[in-house]
Amino acid sequence: MDSVTRPGPTTRARVRQVSAGIVRDHRDDLATEEPLEIRIQAGEARRTVAITMRTPGADFELAAGFLYGEGVIVPGDLSSIAYCTDADVAPEARYNTVTVRLSAGRLPDLPALDRHFVTSSACGVCGTASLDALRGRCSPLPDQEDLRVSPEILYGLPHRLREGQGVFGKTGGLHAAGLFTVEGELLAIREDVGRHNAVDKLVGWALMNGRLPLGGHILMVSGRSSYEIMQKALAAGVPVVCAVSAPSSLAVDLAREFGMTLVGFLRDERFNLYSAPERVVP
């Protein structure tokens, strides 16, 4: 693997810029988008679970977070995560293939493994569990009476998220997900061409550092809040999810059913509360 070039989060490209009738050629940084194949292995058995388009970086966290969010693994299941060096993987694809080794002696027998998940950076997992299936593995979040956040704290989250987006500053083409305390302290931030991938990376970070569940925390995402994002936040136990744009109808349904506080259009010192508004107090 030492002779293989590892893909980075940005890719240089030649572009022609036209501005006010002036034409010039120059180099530009693009957000890298490449596939990542996620495999799980238990004993000698191995299986591909997902192929997702992502921005390289924090690949192990992405794999762990995805598997946890889909209910394939729980804390304690991980034995190791590594890039794949199997003979069936071409050298140029080795940094795009991750094997998650489980501590169990056999692969989990879950409906999620009855097919391969094929995801894109835009839509998340296609054909994943509906609300009915989610009810079977997730419970409503408890209403912690001491978990309250002020509007002033929320106002500052978009700026703090933007400050932490180093790759976005170079490319202008990445989403971000940030994990905050209720006091507004930024604990971790991850970027990706897919907003759901950025959330998976954060959840994977928390899983691999023994921080799950994430009660008492705020998840802030760039763009809109979708069902996939809310599903992943629920699995991780996040009680408050904020987005700079609008939520989808299914995201609101999920938040209301499972007791999550969903904040949308968080910008310019204003926001909408779609569910569990009691957690946000002046």
mmCIF file of C-alpha atoms in Angstrom:
data_model
loop_
_atom_site.group_PDB
_atom_site.id
_atom_site.type_symbol
_atom_site.label_atom_id
_atom_site.label_comp_id
_atom_site.label_asym_id
_atom_site.label_seq_id
_atom_site.Cartn_x
_atom_site.Cartn_y
_atom_site.Cartn_z
ATOM 1 C CA MET A 1 0.000 0.000 0.000
ATOM 2 C CA ASP A 2 2.978 2.316 0.448
ATOM 3 C CA SER A 3 3.258 2.795 -3.325
ATOM 4 C CA VAL A 4 -0.408 3.711 -3.718
ATOM 5 C CA THR A 5 -1.383 7.359 -3.604
ATOM 6 C CA ARG A 6 -3.918 7.930 -0.886
ATOM 7 C CA PRO A 7 -6.786 10.212 -1.980
ATOM 8 C CA GLY A 8 -7.151 13.450 -0.086
ATOM 9 C CA PRO A 9 -10.142 15.688 0.647
ATOM 10 C CA THR A 10 -9.303 18.073 -2.199
ATOM 11 C CA THR A 11 -8.322 17.601 -5.851
ATOM 12 C CA ARG A 12 -6.573 20.208 -8.014
ATOM 13 C CA ALA A 13 -8.118 21.061 -11.372
ATOM 14 C CA ARG A 14 -7.584 23.549 -14.196
ATOM 15 C CA VAL A 15 -10.553 25.871 -14.658
ATOM 16 C CA ARG A 16 -11.403 28.790 -16.914
ATOM 17 C CA GLN A 17 -12.909 31.698 -15.051
ATOM 18 C CA VAL A 18 -15.023 34.309 -16.773
ATOM 19 C CA SER A 19 -15.760 37.462 -14.783
ATOM 20 C CA ALA A 20 -17.074 40.740 -16.193
ATOM 21 C CA GLY A 21 -15.829 39.761 -19.634
ATOM 22 C CA ILE A 22 -12.331 38.925 -18.410
ATOM 23 C CA VAL A 23 -11.169 35.346 -19.051
ATOM 24 C CA ARG A 24 -8.329 33.693 -17.192
ATOM 25 C CA ASP A 25 -7.164 30.123 -16.599
ATOM 26 C CA HIS A 26 -6.070 29.040 -13.154
ATOM 27 C CA ARG A 27 -5.915 26.077 -10.795
ATOM 28 C CA ASP A 28 -8.722 25.441 -8.355
ATOM 29 C CA ASP A 29 -9.373 23.075 -5.459
ATOM 30 C CA LEU A 30 -12.325 20.712 -5.818
ATOM 31 C CA ALA A 31 -13.933 18.644 -3.080
ATOM 32 C CA THR A 32 -12.887 15.046 -3.733
ATOM 33 C CA GLU A 33 -15.681 12.533 -4.226
ATOM 34 C CA GLU A 34 -14.737 8.854 -4.381
ATOM 35 C CA PRO A 35 -16.451 5.572 -3.466
ATOM 36 C CA LEU A 36 -15.867 3.852 -0.158
ATOM 37 C CA GLU A 37 -16.713 0.164 0.150
ATOM 38 C CA ILE A 38 -17.502 -0.889 3.716
ATOM 39 C CA ARG A 39 -16.951 -4.561 4.560
ATOM 40 C CA ILE A 40 -17.534 -6.382 7.818
ATOM 41 C CA GLN A 41 -15.681 -9.509 8.894
ATOM 42 C CA ALA A 42 -16.327 -11.952 11.728
ATOM 43 C CA GLY A 43 -14.088 -14.966 11.978
ATOM 44 C CA GLU A 44 -13.403 -16.010 8.388
ATOM 45 C CA ALA A 45 -16.707 -14.698 7.044
ATOM 46 C CA ARG A 46 -16.681 -11.351 5.248
ATOM 47 C CA ARG A 47 -19.390 -9.305 3.547
ATOM 48 C CA THR A 48 -19.782 -5.981 1.802
ATOM 49 C CA VAL A 49 -22.420 -3.910 3.569
ATOM 50 C CA ALA A 50 -22.283 -0.576 1.766
ATOM 51 C CA ILE A 51 -20.710 1.384 -1.032
ATOM 52 C CA THR A 52 -21.002 5.112 -0.455
ATOM 53 C CA MET A 53 -19.699 8.152 -2.283
ATOM 54 C CA ARG A 54 -17.710 10.261 0.152
ATOM 55 C CA THR A 55 -14.922 12.762 0.635
ATOM 56 C CA PRO A 56 -11.795 10.864 1.755
ATOM 57 C CA GLY A 57 -10.834 11.516 5.347
ATOM 58 C CA ALA A 58 -12.019 9.972 8.631
ATOM 59 C CA ASP A 59 -12.916 6.839 6.644
ATOM 60 C CA PHE A 60 -12.762 4.569 9.689
ATOM 61 C CA GLU A 61 -15.108 6.866 11.584
ATOM 62 C CA LEU A 62 -17.436 6.925 8.580
ATOM 63 C CA ALA A 63 -17.560 3.125 8.459
ATOM 64 C CA ALA A 64 -18.106 2.763 12.203
ATOM 65 C CA GLY A 65 -20.731 5.497 12.318
ATOM 66 C CA PHE A 66 -22.624 4.114 9.345
ATOM 67 C CA LEU A 67 -22.744 0.596 10.790
ATOM 68 C CA TYR A 68 -23.829 1.889 14.185
ATOM 69 C CA GLY A 69 -26.516 4.151 12.743
ATOM 70 C CA GLU A 70 -27.964 1.278 10.714
ATOM 71 C CA GLY A 71 -28.110 -1.001 13.747
ATOM 72 C CA VAL A 72 -25.488 -3.417 12.409
ATOM 73 C CA ILE A 73 -23.160 -2.957 15.405
ATOM 74 C CA VAL A 74 -23.339 -1.751 18.989
ATOM 75 C CA PRO A 75 -20.541 -0.452 21.238
ATOM 76 C CA GLY A 76 -18.198 -3.309 22.008
ATOM 77 C CA ASP A 77 -18.636 -5.043 18.649
ATOM 78 C CA LEU A 78 -15.595 -3.436 17.026
ATOM 79 C CA SER A 79 -12.352 -5.374 17.046
ATOM 80 C CA SER A 80 -10.425 -3.383 14.428
ATOM 81 C CA ILE A 81 -10.876 -1.229 11.339
ATOM 82 C CA ALA A 82 -8.347 -1.137 8.509
ATOM 83 C CA TYR A 83 -8.003 -0.441 4.819
ATOM 84 C CA CYS A 84 -8.371 -3.641 2.858
ATOM 85 C CA THR A 85 -5.326 -5.412 1.436
ATOM 86 C CA ASP A 86 -7.176 -8.516 0.214
ATOM 87 C CA ALA A 87 -6.104 -9.965 -3.109
ATOM 88 C CA ASP A 88 -9.465 -9.166 -4.685
ATOM 89 C CA VAL A 89 -8.941 -5.423 -4.148
ATOM 90 C CA ALA A 90 -6.926 -3.599 -6.806
ATOM 91 C CA PRO A 91 -4.021 -1.555 -5.376
ATOM 92 C CA GLU A 92 -5.564 1.721 -6.528
ATOM 93 C CA ALA A 93 -8.804 0.875 -4.647
ATOM 94 C CA ARG A 94 -7.284 -0.123 -1.326
ATOM 95 C CA TYR A 95 -7.726 3.279 0.269
ATOM 96 C CA ASN A 96 -11.338 3.152 -0.912
ATOM 97 C CA THR A 97 -12.130 -0.154 0.822
ATOM 98 C CA VAL A 98 -12.456 -0.531 4.581
ATOM 99 C CA THR A 99 -12.821 -3.776 6.522
ATOM 100 C CA VAL A 100 -14.481 -3.605 9.930
ATOM 101 C CA ARG A 101 -13.555 -6.664 11.955
ATOM 102 C CA LEU A 102 -16.110 -7.633 14.593
ATOM 103 C CA SER A 103 -15.330 -9.236 17.929
ATOM 104 C CA ALA A 104 -18.036 -11.870 17.396
ATOM 105 C CA GLY A 105 -17.223 -15.182 15.739
ATOM 106 C CA ARG A 106 -19.972 -14.863 13.128
ATOM 107 C CA LEU A 107 -21.605 -12.135 11.081
ATOM 108 C CA PRO A 108 -24.733 -10.626 12.626
ATOM 109 C CA ASP A 109 -27.991 -12.003 11.302
ATOM 110 C CA LEU A 110 -29.793 -8.754 10.551
ATOM 111 C CA PRO A 111 -32.293 -7.822 7.837
ATOM 112 C CA ALA A 112 -30.013 -4.890 6.967
ATOM 113 C CA LEU A 113 -27.476 -7.398 5.673
ATOM 114 C CA ASP A 114 -29.921 -9.129 3.322
ATOM 115 C CA ARG A 115 -28.852 -6.712 0.594
ATOM 116 C CA HIS A 116 -25.998 -4.354 -0.117
ATOM 117 C CA PHE A 117 -26.604 -0.746 0.756
ATOM 118 C CA VAL A 118 -25.657 1.455 -2.181
ATOM 119 C CA THR A 119 -25.596 5.114 -1.188
ATOM 120 C CA SER A 120 -24.789 8.391 -2.836
ATOM 121 C CA SER A 121 -23.329 11.550 -1.379
ATOM 122 C CA ALA A 122 -26.631 13.323 -1.992
ATOM 123 C CA CYS A 123 -29.498 11.119 -0.857
ATOM 124 C CA GLY A 124 -28.056 8.881 1.829
ATOM 125 C CA VAL A 125 -29.006 5.240 2.032
ATOM 126 C CA CYS A 126 -31.612 4.395 -0.580
ATOM 127 C CA GLY A 127 -34.495 2.245 0.659
ATOM 128 C CA THR A 128 -33.441 2.198 4.302
ATOM 129 C CA ALA A 129 -35.712 1.571 7.259
ATOM 130 C CA SER A 130 -38.941 3.521 7.455
ATOM 131 C CA LEU A 131 -40.368 4.861 10.688
ATOM 132 C CA ASP A 132 -42.027 1.491 11.282
ATOM 133 C CA ALA A 133 -38.709 -0.349 11.243
ATOM 134 C CA LEU A 134 -37.046 2.387 13.304
ATOM 135 C CA ARG A 135 -39.581 1.852 16.074
ATOM 136 C CA GLY A 136 -38.301 -1.694 16.428
ATOM 137 C CA ARG A 137 -34.800 -0.666 17.488
ATOM 138 C CA CYS A 138 -35.013 2.873 18.893
ATOM 139 C CA SER A 139 -36.943 4.300 21.821
ATOM 140 C CA PRO A 140 -38.060 7.897 22.376
ATOM 141 C CA LEU A 141 -35.392 10.026 24.022
ATOM 142 C CA PRO A 142 -35.984 10.895 27.681
ATOM 143 C CA ASP A 143 -36.911 14.455 28.556
ATOM 144 C CA GLN A 144 -33.967 15.439 30.732
ATOM 145 C CA GLU A 145 -35.273 18.341 32.767
ATOM 146 C CA ASP A 146 -31.779 19.742 33.231
ATOM 147 C CA LEU A 147 -31.116 19.737 29.472
ATOM 148 C CA ARG A 148 -32.043 23.208 28.335
ATOM 149 C CA VAL A 149 -30.345 25.444 25.775
ATOM 150 C CA SER A 150 -30.751 29.172 25.308
ATOM 151 C CA PRO A 151 -31.536 30.866 21.984
ATOM 152 C CA GLU A 152 -28.313 32.850 22.327
ATOM 153 C CA ILE A 153 -26.287 29.630 22.289
ATOM 154 C CA LEU A 154 -28.116 28.449 19.171
ATOM 155 C CA TYR A 155 -27.516 31.756 17.386
ATOM 156 C CA GLY A 156 -23.772 31.210 17.586
ATOM 157 C CA LEU A 157 -23.660 27.642 16.262
ATOM 158 C CA PRO A 158 -23.672 28.377 12.486
ATOM 159 C CA HIS A 159 -20.694 30.722 12.857
ATOM 160 C CA ARG A 160 -18.745 28.234 14.964
ATOM 161 C CA LEU A 161 -19.520 25.478 12.459
ATOM 162 C CA ARG A 162 -18.378 27.618 9.541
ATOM 163 C CA GLU A 163 -15.169 28.559 11.351
ATOM 164 C CA GLY A 164 -14.285 24.872 11.635
ATOM 165 C CA GLN A 165 -14.842 24.049 7.943
ATOM 166 C CA GLY A 166 -11.266 24.099 6.693
ATOM 167 C CA VAL A 167 -11.858 22.146 3.484
ATOM 168 C CA PHE A 168 -15.010 24.124 2.662
ATOM 169 C CA GLY A 169 -12.903 27.249 2.809
ATOM 170 C CA LYS A 170 -10.752 25.864 -0.009
ATOM 171 C CA THR A 171 -13.470 24.334 -2.169
ATOM 172 C CA GLY A 172 -16.866 25.780 -1.256
ATOM 173 C CA GLY A 173 -18.270 22.302 -1.916
ATOM 174 C CA LEU A 174 -18.612 20.421 1.356
ATOM 175 C CA HIS A 175 -21.226 19.910 4.018
ATOM 176 C CA ALA A 176 -20.357 19.854 7.696
ATOM 177 C CA ALA A 177 -21.673 18.349 10.915
ATOM 178 C CA GLY A 178 -20.587 19.631 14.295
ATOM 179 C CA LEU A 179 -21.104 18.240 17.784
ATOM 180 C CA PHE A 180 -21.591 20.850 20.510
ATOM 181 C CA THR A 181 -22.266 20.946 24.224
ATOM 182 C CA VAL A 182 -25.393 22.752 25.408
ATOM 183 C CA GLU A 183 -23.052 25.590 26.389
ATOM 184 C CA GLY A 184 -22.032 25.957 22.733
ATOM 185 C CA GLU A 185 -18.556 24.382 22.959
ATOM 186 C CA LEU A 186 -17.520 22.678 19.726
ATOM 187 C CA LEU A 187 -16.317 19.148 20.483
ATOM 188 C CA ALA A 188 -15.804 17.768 16.959
ATOM 189 C CA ILE A 189 -16.530 18.672 13.362
ATOM 190 C CA ARG A 190 -16.457 16.565 10.209
ATOM 191 C CA GLU A 191 -16.839 17.522 6.536
ATOM 192 C CA ASP A 192 -17.997 15.572 3.501
ATOM 193 C CA VAL A 193 -19.698 15.995 0.141
ATOM 194 C CA GLY A 194 -22.648 14.196 1.766
ATOM 195 C CA ARG A 195 -24.235 15.723 4.865
ATOM 196 C CA HIS A 196 -25.229 12.254 6.067
ATOM 197 C CA ASN A 197 -21.606 11.094 5.708
ATOM 198 C CA ALA A 198 -20.464 14.000 7.857
ATOM 199 C CA VAL A 199 -22.900 12.863 10.556
ATOM 200 C CA ASP A 200 -21.686 9.250 10.257
ATOM 201 C CA LYS A 201 -18.115 10.460 10.760
ATOM 202 C CA LEU A 202 -19.132 12.283 13.933
ATOM 203 C CA VAL A 203 -21.048 9.278 15.278
ATOM 204 C CA GLY A 204 -18.102 7.043 14.414
ATOM 205 C CA TRP A 205 -15.781 9.404 16.283
ATOM 206 C CA ALA A 206 -18.036 9.206 19.344
ATOM 207 C CA LEU A 207 -18.312 5.405 19.092
ATOM 208 C CA MET A 208 -14.572 4.871 18.759
ATOM 209 C CA ASN A 209 -13.909 7.180 21.712
ATOM 210 C CA GLY A 210 -16.470 5.635 24.038
ATOM 211 C CA ARG A 211 -18.744 8.699 24.106
ATOM 212 C CA LEU A 212 -22.063 7.127 23.095
ATOM 213 C CA PRO A 213 -24.868 7.827 23.743
ATOM 214 C CA LEU A 214 -24.672 11.563 23.082
ATOM 215 C CA GLY A 215 -27.322 12.787 25.492
ATOM 216 C CA GLY A 216 -26.729 16.382 26.516
ATOM 217 C CA HIS A 217 -25.296 17.364 23.125
ATOM 218 C CA ILE A 218 -26.342 19.371 20.080
ATOM 219 C CA LEU A 219 -25.819 18.273 16.481
ATOM 220 C CA MET A 220 -25.489 21.136 13.993
ATOM 221 C CA VAL A 221 -25.558 20.417 10.257
ATOM 222 C CA SER A 222 -25.095 22.584 7.215
ATOM 223 C CA GLY A 223 -27.897 22.481 4.675
ATOM 224 C CA ARG A 224 -31.189 20.806 5.483
ATOM 225 C CA SER A 225 -32.153 18.137 7.994
ATOM 226 C CA SER A 226 -33.381 14.929 6.373
ATOM 227 C CA TYR A 227 -34.814 11.670 7.638
ATOM 228 C CA GLU A 228 -31.382 10.031 7.322
ATOM 229 C CA ILE A 229 -29.751 12.648 9.514
ATOM 230 C CA MET A 230 -32.456 12.429 12.160
ATOM 231 C CA GLN A 231 -32.253 8.622 12.122
ATOM 232 C CA LYS A 232 -28.509 8.731 12.742
ATOM 233 C CA ALA A 233 -28.874 11.364 15.469
ATOM 234 C CA LEU A 234 -31.581 9.307 17.184
ATOM 235 C CA ALA A 235 -29.435 6.167 17.141
ATOM 236 C CA ALA A 236 -26.622 8.165 18.745
ATOM 237 C CA GLY A 237 -28.952 9.604 21.392
ATOM 238 C CA VAL A 238 -28.615 13.248 20.334
ATOM 239 C CA PRO A 239 -31.557 15.227 21.768
ATOM 240 C CA VAL A 240 -31.162 18.492 19.819
ATOM 241 C CA VAL A 241 -30.548 18.725 16.054
ATOM 242 C CA CYS A 242 -30.062 22.079 14.329
ATOM 243 C CA ALA A 243 -29.781 22.929 10.641
ATOM 244 C CA VAL A 244 -29.255 26.146 8.716
ATOM 245 C CA SER A 245 -31.973 25.182 6.244
ATOM 246 C CA ALA A 246 -35.365 23.473 6.226
ATOM 247 C CA PRO A 247 -36.264 20.009 7.496
ATOM 248 C CA SER A 248 -38.143 17.442 5.452
ATOM 249 C CA SER A 249 -41.612 16.312 6.509
ATOM 250 C CA LEU A 250 -40.342 12.873 7.519
ATOM 251 C CA ALA A 251 -37.553 14.448 9.579
ATOM 252 C CA VAL A 252 -40.196 16.390 11.515
ATOM 253 C CA ASP A 253 -42.349 13.267 11.956
ATOM 254 C CA LEU A 254 -39.362 11.357 13.331
ATOM 255 C CA ALA A 255 -38.357 14.164 15.688
ATOM 256 C CA ARG A 256 -41.875 14.498 17.100
ATOM 257 C CA GLU A 257 -42.387 10.782 17.600
ATOM 258 C CA PHE A 258 -39.047 10.176 19.304
ATOM 259 C CA GLY A 259 -38.893 13.315 21.445
ATOM 260 C CA MET A 260 -36.086 15.116 19.632
ATOM 261 C CA THR A 261 -35.804 18.897 19.445
ATOM 262 C CA LEU A 262 -35.522 19.885 15.789
ATOM 263 C CA VAL A 263 -34.359 23.393 14.899
ATOM 264 C CA GLY A 264 -34.457 24.656 11.312
ATOM 265 C CA PHE A 265 -33.550 27.846 9.457
ATOM 266 C CA LEU A 266 -30.967 28.636 12.135
ATOM 267 C CA ARG A 267 -29.325 31.791 10.791
ATOM 268 C CA ASP A 268 -29.203 35.547 11.313
ATOM 269 C CA GLU A 269 -30.300 35.168 14.950
ATOM 270 C CA ARG A 270 -33.573 33.445 14.131
ATOM 271 C CA PHE A 271 -34.828 29.862 13.884
ATOM 272 C CA ASN A 272 -37.913 27.663 13.735
ATOM 273 C CA LEU A 273 -38.708 25.003 16.327
ATOM 274 C CA TYR A 274 -40.488 21.967 14.856
ATOM 275 C CA SER A 275 -40.592 19.631 17.846
ATOM 276 C CA ALA A 276 -39.917 19.436 21.610
ATOM 277 C CA PRO A 277 -39.623 23.231 21.979
ATOM 278 C CA GLU A 278 -39.418 22.959 25.774
ATOM 279 C CA ARG A 279 -35.670 22.288 25.547
ATOM 280 C CA VAL A 280 -35.049 25.792 24.173
ATOM 281 C CA VAL A 281 -35.593 28.457 26.819
ATOM 282 C CA PRO A 282 -34.512 32.119 27.104
#
